[in-house]
XYZ file of C-alpha atoms in Angstrom:
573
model
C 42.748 204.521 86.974
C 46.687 204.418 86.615
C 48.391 203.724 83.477
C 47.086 200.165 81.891
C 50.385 197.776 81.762
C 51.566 196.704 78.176
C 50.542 192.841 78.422
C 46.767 194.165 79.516
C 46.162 194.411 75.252
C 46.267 190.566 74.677
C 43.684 190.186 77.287
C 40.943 191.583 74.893
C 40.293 188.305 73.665
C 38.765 186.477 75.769
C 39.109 182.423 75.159
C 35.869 180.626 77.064
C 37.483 177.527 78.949
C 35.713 174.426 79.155
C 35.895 173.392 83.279
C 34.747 170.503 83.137
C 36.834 169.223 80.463
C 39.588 166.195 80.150
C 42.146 167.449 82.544
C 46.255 167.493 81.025
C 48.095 164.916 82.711
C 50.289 166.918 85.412
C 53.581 168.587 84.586
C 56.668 167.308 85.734
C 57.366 168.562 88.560
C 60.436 168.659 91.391
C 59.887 167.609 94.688
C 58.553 170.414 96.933
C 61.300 170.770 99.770
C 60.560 170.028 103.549
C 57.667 171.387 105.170
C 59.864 172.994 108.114
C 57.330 175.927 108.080
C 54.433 173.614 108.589
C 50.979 174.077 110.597
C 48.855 171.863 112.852
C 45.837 171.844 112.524
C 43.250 169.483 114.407
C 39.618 168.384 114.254
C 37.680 169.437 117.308
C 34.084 169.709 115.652
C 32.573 166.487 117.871
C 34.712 167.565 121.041
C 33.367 170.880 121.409
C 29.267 169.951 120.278
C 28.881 170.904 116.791
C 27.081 168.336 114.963
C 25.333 169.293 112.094
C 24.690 167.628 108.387
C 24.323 169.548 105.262
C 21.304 168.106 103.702
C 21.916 168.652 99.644
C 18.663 166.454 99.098
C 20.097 165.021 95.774
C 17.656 163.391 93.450
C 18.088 161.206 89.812
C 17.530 164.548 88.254
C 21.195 165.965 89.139
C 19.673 169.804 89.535
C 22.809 172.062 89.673
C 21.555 173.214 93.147
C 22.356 169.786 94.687
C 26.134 170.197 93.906
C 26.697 173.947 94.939
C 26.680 172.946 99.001
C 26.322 175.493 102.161
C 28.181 178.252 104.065
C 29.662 179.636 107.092
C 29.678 182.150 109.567
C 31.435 182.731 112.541
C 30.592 185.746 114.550
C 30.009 187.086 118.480
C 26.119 187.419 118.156
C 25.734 187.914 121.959
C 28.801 190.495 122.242
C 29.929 187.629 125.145
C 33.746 187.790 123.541
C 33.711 184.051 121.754
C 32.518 183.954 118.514
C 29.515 181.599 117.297
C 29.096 179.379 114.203
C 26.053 179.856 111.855
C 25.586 176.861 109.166
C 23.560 177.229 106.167
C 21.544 174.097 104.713
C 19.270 173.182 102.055
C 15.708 171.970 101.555
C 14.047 169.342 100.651
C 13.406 168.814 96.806
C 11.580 166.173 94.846
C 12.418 164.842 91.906
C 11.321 165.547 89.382
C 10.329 169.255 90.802
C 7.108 170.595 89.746
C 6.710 173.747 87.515
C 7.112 176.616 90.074
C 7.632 174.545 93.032
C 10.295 175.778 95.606
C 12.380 173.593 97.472
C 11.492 173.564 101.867
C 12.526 173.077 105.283
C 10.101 169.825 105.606
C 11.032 169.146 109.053
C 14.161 169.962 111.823
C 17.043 168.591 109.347
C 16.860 170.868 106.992
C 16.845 173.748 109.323
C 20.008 176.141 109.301
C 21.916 175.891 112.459
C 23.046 178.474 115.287
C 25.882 176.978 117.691
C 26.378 179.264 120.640
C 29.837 179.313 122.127
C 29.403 178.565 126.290
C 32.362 179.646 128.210
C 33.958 176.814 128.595
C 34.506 176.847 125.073
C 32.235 174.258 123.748
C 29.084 175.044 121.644
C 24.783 174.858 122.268
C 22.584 174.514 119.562
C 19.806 177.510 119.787
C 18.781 177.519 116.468
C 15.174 177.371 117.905
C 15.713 180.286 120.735
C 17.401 182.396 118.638
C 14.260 182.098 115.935
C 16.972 181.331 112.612
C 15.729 177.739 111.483
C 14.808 179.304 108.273
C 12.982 178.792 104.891
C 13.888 177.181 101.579
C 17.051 176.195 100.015
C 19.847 178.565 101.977
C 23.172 179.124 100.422
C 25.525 181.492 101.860
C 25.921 184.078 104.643
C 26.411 187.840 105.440
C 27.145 189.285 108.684
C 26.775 193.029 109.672
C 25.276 195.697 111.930
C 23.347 197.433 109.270
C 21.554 199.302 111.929
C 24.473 200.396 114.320
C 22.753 199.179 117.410
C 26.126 197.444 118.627
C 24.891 193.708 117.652
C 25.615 191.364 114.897
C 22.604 191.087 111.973
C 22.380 187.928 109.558
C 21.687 188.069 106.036
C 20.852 184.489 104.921
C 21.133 183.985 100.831
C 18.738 181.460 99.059
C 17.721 180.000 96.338
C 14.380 181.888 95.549
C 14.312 184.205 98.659
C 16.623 185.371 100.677
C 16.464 186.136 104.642
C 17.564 189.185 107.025
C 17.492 188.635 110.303
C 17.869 191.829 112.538
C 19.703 190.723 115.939
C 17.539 192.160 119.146
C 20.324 191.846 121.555
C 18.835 189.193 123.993
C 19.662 186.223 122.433
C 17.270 186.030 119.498
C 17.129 187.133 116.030
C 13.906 188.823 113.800
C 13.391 187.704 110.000
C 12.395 191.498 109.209
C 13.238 190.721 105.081
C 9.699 191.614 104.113
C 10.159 195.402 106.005
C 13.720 195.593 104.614
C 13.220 194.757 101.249
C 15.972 192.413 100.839
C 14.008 189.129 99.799
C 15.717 189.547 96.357
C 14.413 186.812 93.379
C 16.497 184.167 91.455
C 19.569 182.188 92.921
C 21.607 184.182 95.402
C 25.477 182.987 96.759
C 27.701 184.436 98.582
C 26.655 188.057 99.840
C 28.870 191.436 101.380
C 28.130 194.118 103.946
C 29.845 197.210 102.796
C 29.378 201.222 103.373
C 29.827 201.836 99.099
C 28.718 205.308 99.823
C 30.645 205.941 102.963
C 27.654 207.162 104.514
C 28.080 205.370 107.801
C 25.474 202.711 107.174
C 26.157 199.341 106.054
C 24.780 198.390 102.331
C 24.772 194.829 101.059
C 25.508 193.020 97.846
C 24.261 189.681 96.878
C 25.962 187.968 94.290
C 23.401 185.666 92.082
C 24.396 182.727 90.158
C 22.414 181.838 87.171
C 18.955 182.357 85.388
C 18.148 178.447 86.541
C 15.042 176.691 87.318
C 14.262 172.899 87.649
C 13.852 171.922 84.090
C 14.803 168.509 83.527
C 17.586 169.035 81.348
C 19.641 165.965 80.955
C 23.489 166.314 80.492
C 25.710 163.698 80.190
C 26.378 160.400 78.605
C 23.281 158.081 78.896
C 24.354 155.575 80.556
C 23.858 154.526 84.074
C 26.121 156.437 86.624
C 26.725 159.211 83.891
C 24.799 161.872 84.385
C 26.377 165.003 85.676
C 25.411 168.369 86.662
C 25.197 170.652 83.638
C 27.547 172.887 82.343
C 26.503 177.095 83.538
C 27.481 177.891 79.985
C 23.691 176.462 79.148
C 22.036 179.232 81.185
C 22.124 183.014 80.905
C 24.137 185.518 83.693
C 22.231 187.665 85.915
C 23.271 190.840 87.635
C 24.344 191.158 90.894
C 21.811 192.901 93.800
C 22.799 196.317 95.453
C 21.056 197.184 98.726
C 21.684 200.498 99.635
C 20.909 200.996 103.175
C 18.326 203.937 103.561
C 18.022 203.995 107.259
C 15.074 202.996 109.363
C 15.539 199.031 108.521
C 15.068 199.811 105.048
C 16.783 199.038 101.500
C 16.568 200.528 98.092
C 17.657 197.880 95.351
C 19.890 199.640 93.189
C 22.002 198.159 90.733
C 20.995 199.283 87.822
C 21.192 202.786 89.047
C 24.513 202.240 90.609
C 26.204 200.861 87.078
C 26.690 197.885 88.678
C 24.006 195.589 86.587
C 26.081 193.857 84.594
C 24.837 190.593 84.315
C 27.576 187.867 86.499
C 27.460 184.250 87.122
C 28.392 184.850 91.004
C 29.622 182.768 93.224
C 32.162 184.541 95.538
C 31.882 188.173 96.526
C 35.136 189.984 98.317
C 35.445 193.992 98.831
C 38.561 196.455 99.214
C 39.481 199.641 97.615
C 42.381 197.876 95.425
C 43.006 201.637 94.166
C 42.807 203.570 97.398
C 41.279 206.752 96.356
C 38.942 205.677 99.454
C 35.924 204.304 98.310
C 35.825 200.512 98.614
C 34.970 198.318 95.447
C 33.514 194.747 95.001
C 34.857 192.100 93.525
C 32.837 189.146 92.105
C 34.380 185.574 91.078
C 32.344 184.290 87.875
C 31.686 180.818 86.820
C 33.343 179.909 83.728
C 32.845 183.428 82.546
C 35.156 186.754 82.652
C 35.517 188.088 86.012
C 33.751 191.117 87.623
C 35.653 194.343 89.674
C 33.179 196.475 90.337
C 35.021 200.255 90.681
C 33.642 202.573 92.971
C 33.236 205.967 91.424
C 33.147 207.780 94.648
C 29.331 208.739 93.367
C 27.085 206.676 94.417
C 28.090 204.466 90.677
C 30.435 201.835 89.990
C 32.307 200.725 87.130
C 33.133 197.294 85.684
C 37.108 197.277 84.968
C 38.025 193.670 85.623
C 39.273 193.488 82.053
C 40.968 196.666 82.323
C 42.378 196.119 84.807
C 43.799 192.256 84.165
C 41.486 190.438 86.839
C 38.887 188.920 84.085
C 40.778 186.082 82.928
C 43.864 184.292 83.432
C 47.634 184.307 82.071
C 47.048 183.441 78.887
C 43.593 185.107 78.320
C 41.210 182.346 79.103
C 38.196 182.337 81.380
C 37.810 179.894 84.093
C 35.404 178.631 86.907
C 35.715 181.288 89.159
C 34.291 179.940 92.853
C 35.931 181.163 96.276
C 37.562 184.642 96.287
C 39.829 186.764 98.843
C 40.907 190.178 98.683
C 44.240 190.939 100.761
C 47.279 191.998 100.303
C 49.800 188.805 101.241
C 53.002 190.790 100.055
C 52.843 193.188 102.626
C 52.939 196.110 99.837
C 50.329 198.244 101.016
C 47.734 197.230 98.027
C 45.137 194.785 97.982
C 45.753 191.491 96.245
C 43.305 188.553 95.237
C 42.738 185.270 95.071
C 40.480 183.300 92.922
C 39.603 179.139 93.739
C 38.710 177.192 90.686
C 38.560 173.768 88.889
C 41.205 171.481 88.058
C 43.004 171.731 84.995
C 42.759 175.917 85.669
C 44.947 176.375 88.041
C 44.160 178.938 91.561
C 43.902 182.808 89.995
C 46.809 184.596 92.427
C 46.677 188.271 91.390
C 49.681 190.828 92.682
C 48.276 194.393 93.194
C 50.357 196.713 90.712
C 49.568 199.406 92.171
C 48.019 201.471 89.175
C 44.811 199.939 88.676
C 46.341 196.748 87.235
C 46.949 193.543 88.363
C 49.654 190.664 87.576
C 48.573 187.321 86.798
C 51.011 185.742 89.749
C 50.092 181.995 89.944
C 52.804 180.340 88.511
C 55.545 182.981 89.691
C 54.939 182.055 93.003
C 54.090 178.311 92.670
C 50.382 178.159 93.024
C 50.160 177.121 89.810
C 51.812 173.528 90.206
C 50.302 172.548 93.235
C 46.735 173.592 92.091
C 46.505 172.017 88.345
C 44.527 169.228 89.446
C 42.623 170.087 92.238
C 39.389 172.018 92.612
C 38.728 174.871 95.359
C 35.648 176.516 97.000
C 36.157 178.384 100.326
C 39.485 180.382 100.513
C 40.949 182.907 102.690
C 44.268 184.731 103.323
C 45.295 183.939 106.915
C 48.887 184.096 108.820
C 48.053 180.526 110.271
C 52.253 180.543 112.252
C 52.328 184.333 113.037
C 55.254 184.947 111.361
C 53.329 188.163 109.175
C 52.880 186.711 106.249
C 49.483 185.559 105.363
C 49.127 182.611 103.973
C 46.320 180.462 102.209
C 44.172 177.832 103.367
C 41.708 176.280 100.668
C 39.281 173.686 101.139
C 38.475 171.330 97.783
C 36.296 169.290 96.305
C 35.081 168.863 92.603
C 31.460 170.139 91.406
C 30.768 167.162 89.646
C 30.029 163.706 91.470
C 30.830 161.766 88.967
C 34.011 162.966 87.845
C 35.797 159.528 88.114
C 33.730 158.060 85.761
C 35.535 159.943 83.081
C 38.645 161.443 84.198
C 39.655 159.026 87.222
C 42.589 161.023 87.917
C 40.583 163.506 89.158
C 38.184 162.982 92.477
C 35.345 164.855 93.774
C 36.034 164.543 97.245
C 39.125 165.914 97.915
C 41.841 167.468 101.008
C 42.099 171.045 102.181
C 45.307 172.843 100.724
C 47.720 174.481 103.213
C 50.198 176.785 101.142
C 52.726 178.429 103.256
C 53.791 182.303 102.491
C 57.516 182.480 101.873
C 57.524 186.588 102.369
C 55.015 187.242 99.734
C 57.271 185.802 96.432
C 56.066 182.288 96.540
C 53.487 179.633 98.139
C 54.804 176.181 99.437
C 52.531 173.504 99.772
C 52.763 172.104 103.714
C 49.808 170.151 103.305
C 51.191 166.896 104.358
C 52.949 167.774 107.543
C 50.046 170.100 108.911
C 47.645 167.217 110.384
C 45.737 164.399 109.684
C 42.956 167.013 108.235
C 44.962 167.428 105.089
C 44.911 163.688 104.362
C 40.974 163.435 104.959
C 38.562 163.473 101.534
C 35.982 166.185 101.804
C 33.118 167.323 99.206
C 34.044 171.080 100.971
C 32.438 174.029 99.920
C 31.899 177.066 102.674
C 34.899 178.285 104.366
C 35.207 180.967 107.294
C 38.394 181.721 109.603
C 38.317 183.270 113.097
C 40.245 182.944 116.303
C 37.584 180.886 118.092
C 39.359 180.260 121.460
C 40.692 183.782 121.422
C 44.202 182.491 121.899
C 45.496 184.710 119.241
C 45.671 181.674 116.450
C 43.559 181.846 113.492
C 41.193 178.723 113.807
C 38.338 177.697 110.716
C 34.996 176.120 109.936
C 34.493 174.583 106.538
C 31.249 173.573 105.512
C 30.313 170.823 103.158
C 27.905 169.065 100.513
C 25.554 166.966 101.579
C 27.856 165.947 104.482
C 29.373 167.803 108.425
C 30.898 170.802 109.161
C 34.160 170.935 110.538
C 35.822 173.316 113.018
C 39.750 173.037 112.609
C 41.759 174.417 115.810
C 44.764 176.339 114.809
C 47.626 174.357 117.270
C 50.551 175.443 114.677
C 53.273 175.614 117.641
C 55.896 178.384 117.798
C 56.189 181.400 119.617
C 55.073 183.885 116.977
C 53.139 186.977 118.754
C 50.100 188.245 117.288
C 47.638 191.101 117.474
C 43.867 191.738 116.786
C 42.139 194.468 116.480
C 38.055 194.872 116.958
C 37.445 198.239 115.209
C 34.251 200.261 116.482
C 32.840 202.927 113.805
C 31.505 206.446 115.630
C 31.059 208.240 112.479
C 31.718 205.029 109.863
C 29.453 202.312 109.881
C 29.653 200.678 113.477
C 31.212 197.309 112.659
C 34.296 199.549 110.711
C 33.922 197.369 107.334
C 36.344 198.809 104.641
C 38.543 200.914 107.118
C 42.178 199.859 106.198
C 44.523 198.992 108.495
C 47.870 199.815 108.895
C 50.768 198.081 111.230
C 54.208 198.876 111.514
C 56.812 196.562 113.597
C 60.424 195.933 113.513
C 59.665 193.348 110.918
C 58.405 196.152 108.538
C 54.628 196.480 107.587
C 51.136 194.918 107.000
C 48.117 195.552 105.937
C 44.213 194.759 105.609
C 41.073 195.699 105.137
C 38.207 194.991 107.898
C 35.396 192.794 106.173
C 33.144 189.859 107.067
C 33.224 188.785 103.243
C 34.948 186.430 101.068
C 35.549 182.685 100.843
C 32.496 181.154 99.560
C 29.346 181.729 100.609
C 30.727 182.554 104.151
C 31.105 185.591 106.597
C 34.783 185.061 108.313
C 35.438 187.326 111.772
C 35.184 190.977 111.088
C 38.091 191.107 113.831
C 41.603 191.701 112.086
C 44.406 189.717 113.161
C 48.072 190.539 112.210
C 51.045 187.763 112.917
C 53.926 190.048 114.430
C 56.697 187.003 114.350
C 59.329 187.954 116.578
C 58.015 192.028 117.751
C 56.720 191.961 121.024
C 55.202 195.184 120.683
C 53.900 196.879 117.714
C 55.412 200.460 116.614
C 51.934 202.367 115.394
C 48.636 201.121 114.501
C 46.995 203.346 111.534
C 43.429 202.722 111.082
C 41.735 204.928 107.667
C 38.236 204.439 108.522
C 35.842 204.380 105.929
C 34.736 208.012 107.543
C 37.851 209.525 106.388
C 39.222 210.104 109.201
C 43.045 208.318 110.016
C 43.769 207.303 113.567
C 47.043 206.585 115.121
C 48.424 204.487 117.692
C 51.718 204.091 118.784
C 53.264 202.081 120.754
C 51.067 198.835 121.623
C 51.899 195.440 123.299
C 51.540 192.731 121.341
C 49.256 189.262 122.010
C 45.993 191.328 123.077
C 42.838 191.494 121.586
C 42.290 195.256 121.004
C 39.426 197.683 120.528
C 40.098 200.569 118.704
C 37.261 202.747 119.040
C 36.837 205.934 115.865
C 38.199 208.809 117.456
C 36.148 212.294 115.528
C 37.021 215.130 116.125
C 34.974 217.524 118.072
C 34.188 219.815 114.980
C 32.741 216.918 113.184
C-alpha cells in the first residue's frame, strides 16, 4: 500500500447515517447550463419482443425482500455475435410466511426469462429451450466461462439458494449447482466472475445481504398506509462467499481461508486491481454500513482496507446506503476509480483513484453531489454514451421504501434515470432533460446492465425493475464520434480475459479499463470493452495486461470495428 493521505485520520470514526431519515431541504443551487452535450436515448423494449414483468409478490407483511427488485444480464450465449438479455424474477410468497418456508416459482410468471436476439435484431423468448426458468426468489446475475469451453455460463443469485447453470453450446443451459458446489445459504445479491488467483480459471464471489428471515417484524408508524420496510441496521452482516474454481466443474468455498470473511451487508459487487501490482481486488458496496475493498495479497488471501484506504465512508466520515457500484477509471489517469449509488439525502459516493492506495472523496468537486441529494440510485455503470472518450454515468433510481411520500413527500419512490455527462474527467453535468423522453418517465428501477446490443458501436442498456417491466434503452445519441471494442480471448488467462487491463492510446491521449461482466446492481453488463475515440479515426496502440501476465501490443488499428484480440504466449510458456 502507498503512503495513507493526511485527511485518511478523521475517517477513523465512523458516524452510522440514518437512510431512511427526514431528508434536508435541497441547497440552493444555480442553474445547470445547457445540455449541448446531451444523449438520446429511446425505448425499444415492446418493438423488439421483450416483454417481461418482475413479479416482487408484495404482501401486508412488507418483507424487505419485496423491495430489493431483480437483475440483468446481457450476454452472446450462442457465440451468434448479438448479445441476449437474461431477467431475474422473484417467487411467490405468502403472507404471513411460515417458519422455514421458502418463497417459489408457482407457475410460468415467476419464471426468470431468456430473450434470444434473432438476426433481425428483435428478441425470442426460450426460457423453456434453453432449461433457465429457475427456482425460488432470484436476485442478481453473474456471467462467465468458468470452464473455458468458449461459451457463456450463468450464475443465478437467490434468496436461499443460488443457481449455476453450465452453457452446453447448443442452445441450452445445465443447472449443475449441486456438482459445483455453489448453492451457497442465506440472501445472495449481486455476484462476480474473477481469476483472484490468476490461475487461468474463473472464481466467483457472491455478495450476501443480511442474516434475514420472514419474521413478522413490524416497522413503522401504525397506522394504515404506514408501514415500511425495516431498517438493515435491525439485522446482523454476513460475509461475503468465495468460490475458488478447482477445475473439473468444481468449487471450494473459501472465504474464511482467503481473509475475506468479514461479515458485509452486500448489495453491489465490482472488481479491478485499483493498486496494480496485478492481482485484481473486489470491491463490495454495503448497506448503511462502512464499505468493503477487499485487497488481493497476491497469495491466495485478501485484505479488507476500505477504511485505509478512504472508500468506507463518505466526506465527512459517515456511512451510507451503499447499493449499485462501478469500478473504472472516468479521468482517463490510468487508475481505477469508483462509484457508489445510494439514498437520498447521501449524496452518489464518486471516488478519484490517488494512485497510492488511497482514494479522494470526489462527489461534490465534480458536481455529483448537487444533482444527487435527493434522489436514490440502484444500477450504475461508467459508459462513454457520445464517444467523445470520456465515460460517463448513467444511473437508474428509485427509493427502497414504498411509502416514502407518506412522510417525506418531497421525496418519491418511483423515480427517472440520471444521465450525467463527463466534462474530461473534472466534473459531471446533469443532461437528463434533453436526453429523451426516458429521463422524464417514473420507474421503481433496480438492475442495470450496458452493452452495444445492435453492434453499431453505441453503448445501449437494460434496466430492470420492482415489481414492474424491463426496459431496453437504444443508445441513438447522434454525432460522429468513432468508437472501438475489443472482445478479449484468454489462451493462458481465464478464457473470457476478466481483469486483463486495457490500454488505448489515440491522438486524444489515453484510456483505460478493466474487462469484467460485474458491477451495477445485481447485473452482468457485456464483458466486451468499448472505448469512445471522439475525433481519431484510428487508434495508435492497443495494450492489453492480461491477467496471465503477459502484455500484448497492437499498433496501429482502424477505428469503428468490433475487435478480437486473441492472448498471444509465447512459445516457451
Amino acid at each position: 500500500m502507498g503512503p495513507i493521505r493526511d485527511h485518511v485520520a478523521c475517517l477513523a470514526i465512523v458516524l452510522t447515517a440514518l437512510p431512511y431519515a427526514r431528508a434536508q431541504a435541497p441547497p440552493t443551487a444555480k442553474e445547470n447550463p445547457p445540455a449541448i452535450h446531451a444523449g438520446r436515448f429511446v425505448d425499444v423494449t415492446e418493438k423488439l419482443g421483450i416483454r417481461f414483468k418482475h413479479e416482487a409478490s408484495p404482501t401486508s407483511k412488507k418483507y424487505l425482500l419485496e423491495t430489493m427488485g431483480g437483475g440483468v444480464a446481457l450476454f452472446d450465449y450462442d457465440n451468434d455475435g448479438r448479445l441476449d438479455v437474461f431477467l431475474s424474477n422473484g417467487a411467490r410468497i405468502d403472507g404471513p410466511m411460515p417458519k422455514g418456508a421458502m418463497p417459489r416459482k408457482d407457475g410460468p410468471k415467476y419464471w426468470n426469462r431468456l430473450y434470444h436476439q434473432k438476426p433481425d435484431g428483435t428478441f425470442e423468448d426460450v426460457t423453456e429451450k434453453a432449461g433457465v426458468s429457475g427456482a425460488g426468489y432470484s436476485t442478481g446475475v453473474a456471467v462467465g466461462d468458468y470452464d473455458n469451453d468458449g461459451f457463456e455460463d450463468l450464475f443465478v443469485a437467490g434468496y436461499g439458494r443460488s443457481t449455476l447453470y453450465h452453457n452446453n453450446g447448443n442452445g441450452t443451459l445445465t443447472d449443475v449447482t449441486d456438482v459445483a458446489g455453489v448453492a451457497g445459504s442465506g440472501w445472495a445479491t449481486s455476484a462476480a466472475w474473477v481469476d483472484y488467483d490468476n490461475d487461468g480459471l474463473l472464481d466467483l464471489v457472491v455478495a450476501r445481504y443480511l442474516e434475514w428471515g420472514f419474521e413478522d417484524i413490524y416497522c413503522g408508524e401504525r397506522r394504515e398506509g404506514y408501514r415500511s420496510f425495516c431498517h438493515p441496521d435491525l439485522f446482523k452482516p454476513v460475509p461475503i462467499l468465495l468460490y475458488h474454481n478447482d477445475g473439473s466443474g468444481k468449487f471450494s468455498e473459501v472465504s474464511h481461508k482467503a481473509g475475506a470473511d468479514k461479515p458485509v451487508k452486500g448489495l453491489g459487487v465490482a472488481v479491478a486491481d485499483y493498486d496494480h501490482d496485478g492481482w485484481i481486488d473486489i470491491l463490495v458496496s454495503n448497506d448503511a454500513i462502512p464499505e468493503s475493498l477487499f485487497h488481493n495479497k497476491g497469495d491466495g488471501t485478501f485484505e479488507e482496507v476500505a477504511m485505509v484506504s478512504a472508500l468506507a465512508v463518505d466526506g465527512s466520515g459517515a456511512t451510507y446506503s451503499g447499493m449499485g457500484v462501478d469500478f473504472e477509471d472516468y479521468n482517463n489517469d490510468g487508475w481505477p476509480d469508483v462509484i457508489i449509488t445510494d439514498l437520498a439525502n447521501q449524496r452518489y459516493a464518486l471516488y478519484s483513484n490517488f494512485g497510492d492506495g488511497t482514494f479522494d472523496y470526489a462527489t461534490n468537486v465534480t458536481g455529483l453531489g448537487s444533482m444527487t441529494l435527493l434522489h436514490s440510485g440502484w444500477g450504475v455503470r461508467f459508459l462513454d454514451f457520445d464517444n467523445d472518450g470520456w465515460k460517463d454515468l448513467l444511473i437508474v433510481q428509485s427509493h427502497v421504501m414504498d411509502t416514502i411520500e407518506v412522510n417525506e413527500p418531497h421525496l418519491h419512490y418511483r423515480e427517472s434515470p440520471l444521465l450525467a455527462w463527463n466534462d474530461k474527467g473534472k466534473k459531471f453535468v446533469d443532461v437528463s432533460k434533453d436526453s429523451g423522453e426516458v429521463f422524464q418517465q417514473k420507474w421503481a428501477a433496480r438492475g442495470l446492465a450496458s452493452g452495444d446490443i445492435d453492434n453499431d458501436g453505441r453503448v445501449d442498456v437494460v434496466v430492470a425493475s420492482n415489481d414492474g417491466p424491463a426496459w431496453v434503452l437504444k443508445n441513438e445519441t447522434p454525432g460522429n464520434g468513432h468508437w472501438i471494442t475489443l472482445k478479449l480471448i484468454g489462451v493462458k488467462s481465464n478464457r473470457d480475459g476478466i481483469g486483463a487491463q486495457v490500454e488505448i492510446l489515440t491522438d486524444s491521449g489515453r484510456q483505460y479499463a478493466t474487462v469484467s461482466t460485474a458491477g451495477s446492481y445485481q447485473s452482468s453488463s457485456d464483458r466486451r470493452v468499448h472505448f469512445g475515440l471522439g475525433s481519431a479515426a484510428a487508434v495508435k496502440s492497443i495494450r492489453v495486461r492480461w491477467p496471465s501476465g503477459i502484455v500484448q501490443t497492437l499498433e496501429g488499428v482502424k477505428a469503428d470495428q468490433i475487435l478480437s484480440v486473441r492472448e498471444t504466449v509465447p512459445s516457451t510458456q
